[in-house]
XYZ file of C-alpha atoms in Angstrom:
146
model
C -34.765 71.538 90.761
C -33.129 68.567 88.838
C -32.142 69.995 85.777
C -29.791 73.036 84.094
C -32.212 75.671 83.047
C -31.913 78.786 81.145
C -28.678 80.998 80.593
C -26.885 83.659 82.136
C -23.732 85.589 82.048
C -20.492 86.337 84.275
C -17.351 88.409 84.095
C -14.221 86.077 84.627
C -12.631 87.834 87.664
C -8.838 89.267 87.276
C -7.435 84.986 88.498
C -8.844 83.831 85.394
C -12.119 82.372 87.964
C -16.158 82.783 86.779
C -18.816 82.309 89.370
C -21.174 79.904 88.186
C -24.886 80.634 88.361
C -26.321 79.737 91.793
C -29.158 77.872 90.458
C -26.834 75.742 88.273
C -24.616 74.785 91.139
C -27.917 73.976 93.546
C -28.523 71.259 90.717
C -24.956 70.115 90.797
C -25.214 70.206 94.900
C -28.567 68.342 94.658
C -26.738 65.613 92.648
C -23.795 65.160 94.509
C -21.622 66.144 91.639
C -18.052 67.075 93.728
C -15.688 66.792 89.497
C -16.891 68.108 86.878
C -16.190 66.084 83.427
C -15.680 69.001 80.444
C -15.518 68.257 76.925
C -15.740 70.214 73.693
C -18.922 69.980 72.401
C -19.419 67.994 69.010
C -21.010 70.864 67.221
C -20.848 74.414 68.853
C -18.034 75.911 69.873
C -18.827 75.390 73.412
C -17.806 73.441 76.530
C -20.186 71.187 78.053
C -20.361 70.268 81.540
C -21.577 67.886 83.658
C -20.735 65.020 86.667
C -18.825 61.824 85.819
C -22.005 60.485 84.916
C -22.225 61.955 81.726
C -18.691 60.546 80.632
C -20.709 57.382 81.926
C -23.222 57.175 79.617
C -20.798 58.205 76.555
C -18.225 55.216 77.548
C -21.263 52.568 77.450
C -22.142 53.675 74.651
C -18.763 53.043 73.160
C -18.891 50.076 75.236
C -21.281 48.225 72.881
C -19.463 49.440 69.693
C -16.051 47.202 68.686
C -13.292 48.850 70.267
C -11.605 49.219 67.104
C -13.949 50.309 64.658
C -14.305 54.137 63.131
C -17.610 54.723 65.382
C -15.634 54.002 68.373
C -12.539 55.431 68.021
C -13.822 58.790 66.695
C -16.305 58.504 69.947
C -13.212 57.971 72.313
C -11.245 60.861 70.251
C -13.918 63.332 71.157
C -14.868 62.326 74.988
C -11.755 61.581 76.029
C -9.038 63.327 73.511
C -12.007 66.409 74.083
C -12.650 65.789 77.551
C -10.839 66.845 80.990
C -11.914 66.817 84.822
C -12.306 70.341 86.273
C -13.419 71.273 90.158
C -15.009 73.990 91.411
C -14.071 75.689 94.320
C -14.930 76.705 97.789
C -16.496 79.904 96.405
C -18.785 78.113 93.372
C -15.892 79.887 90.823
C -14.280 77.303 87.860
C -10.655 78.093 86.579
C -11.586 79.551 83.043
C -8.415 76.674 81.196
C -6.424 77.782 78.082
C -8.542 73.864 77.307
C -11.919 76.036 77.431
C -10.272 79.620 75.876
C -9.296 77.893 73.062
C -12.140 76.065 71.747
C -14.899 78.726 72.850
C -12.942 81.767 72.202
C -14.014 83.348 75.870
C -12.197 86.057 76.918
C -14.031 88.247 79.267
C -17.044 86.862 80.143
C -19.217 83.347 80.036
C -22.434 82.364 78.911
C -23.786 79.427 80.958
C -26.380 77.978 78.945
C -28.394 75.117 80.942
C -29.113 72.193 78.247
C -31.252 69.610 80.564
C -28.692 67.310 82.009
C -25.638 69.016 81.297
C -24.742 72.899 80.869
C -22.777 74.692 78.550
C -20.145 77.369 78.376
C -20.088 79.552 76.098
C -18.775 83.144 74.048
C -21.521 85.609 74.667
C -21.938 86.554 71.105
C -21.399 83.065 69.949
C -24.102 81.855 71.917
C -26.911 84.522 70.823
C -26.227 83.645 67.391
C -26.258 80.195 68.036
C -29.745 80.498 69.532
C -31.022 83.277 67.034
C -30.194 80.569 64.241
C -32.140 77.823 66.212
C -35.146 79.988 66.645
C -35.242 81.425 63.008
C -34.318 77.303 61.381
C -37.243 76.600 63.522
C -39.242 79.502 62.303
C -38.512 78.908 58.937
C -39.923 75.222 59.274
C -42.905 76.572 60.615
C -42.084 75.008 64.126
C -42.548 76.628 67.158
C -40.093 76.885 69.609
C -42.337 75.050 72.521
């Protein structure tokens, strides 16, 4: 398994810990990933996560972009102003950050949502309306969601 798949949701535990999913961490095992780079996510009120490689492949492409132009500075606000280095630890738990609180609105629980090559976390509630709106814009269009 090479890629975050599906969603599922965990209690934060009374240190301010969650348990992420085992099958998310078996990905993140598979690739090596030992940090995990964290940034608010440009449109959902969610935190995505992934290894260093994803801040990778967002610095190249601000790497072709003039350092001082709009598209790059906006770029750099968002992955790097947006953007912190968390670990898990021994256990598989992450430290649930006032950095993730505030711009999810999690309180109790967490909504891993696996998005490919990255995951997501996310408010329960925020999350099923998030996909309930995907799946109806896509109904609406006639599109199915396959």
């Amino acid at each position: 398994m090479n890629r975050f798949l599906s969603h599922a949701t965990n209690r934060i535990d009374a240190k301010g810990r969650v348990s992420v999913p085992s099958a998310f961490r078996a990905v993140l095992s598979e690739a090596g990933v030992r940090e995990l780079y964290c940034f608010q996510d440009f449109v959902f009120p969610a935190i995505s996560v992934g290894g260093p490689e994803l801040l990778d492949r967002f610095e190249r492409q601000m790497a072709v972009e003039d350092p001082f132009s709009d598209a790059a500075n906006q770029m750099s606000l968002l992955v790097h102003g947006g953007g912190v280095f968390l670990k898990l630890d021994p256990e598989g738990r992450l430290m649930v950050t006032d950095f993730i609180r505030d711009f999810t609105g999690i309180s109790t629980e967490v909504t891993f949502v696996g998005r490919g090559d990255h995951f997501q976390l996310w408010e329960p509630q925020a999350f099923a309306r998030a996909q309930a709106e995907a799946r109806e814009g896509r109904k609406q269009r006639g599109l199915r969601p396959g």
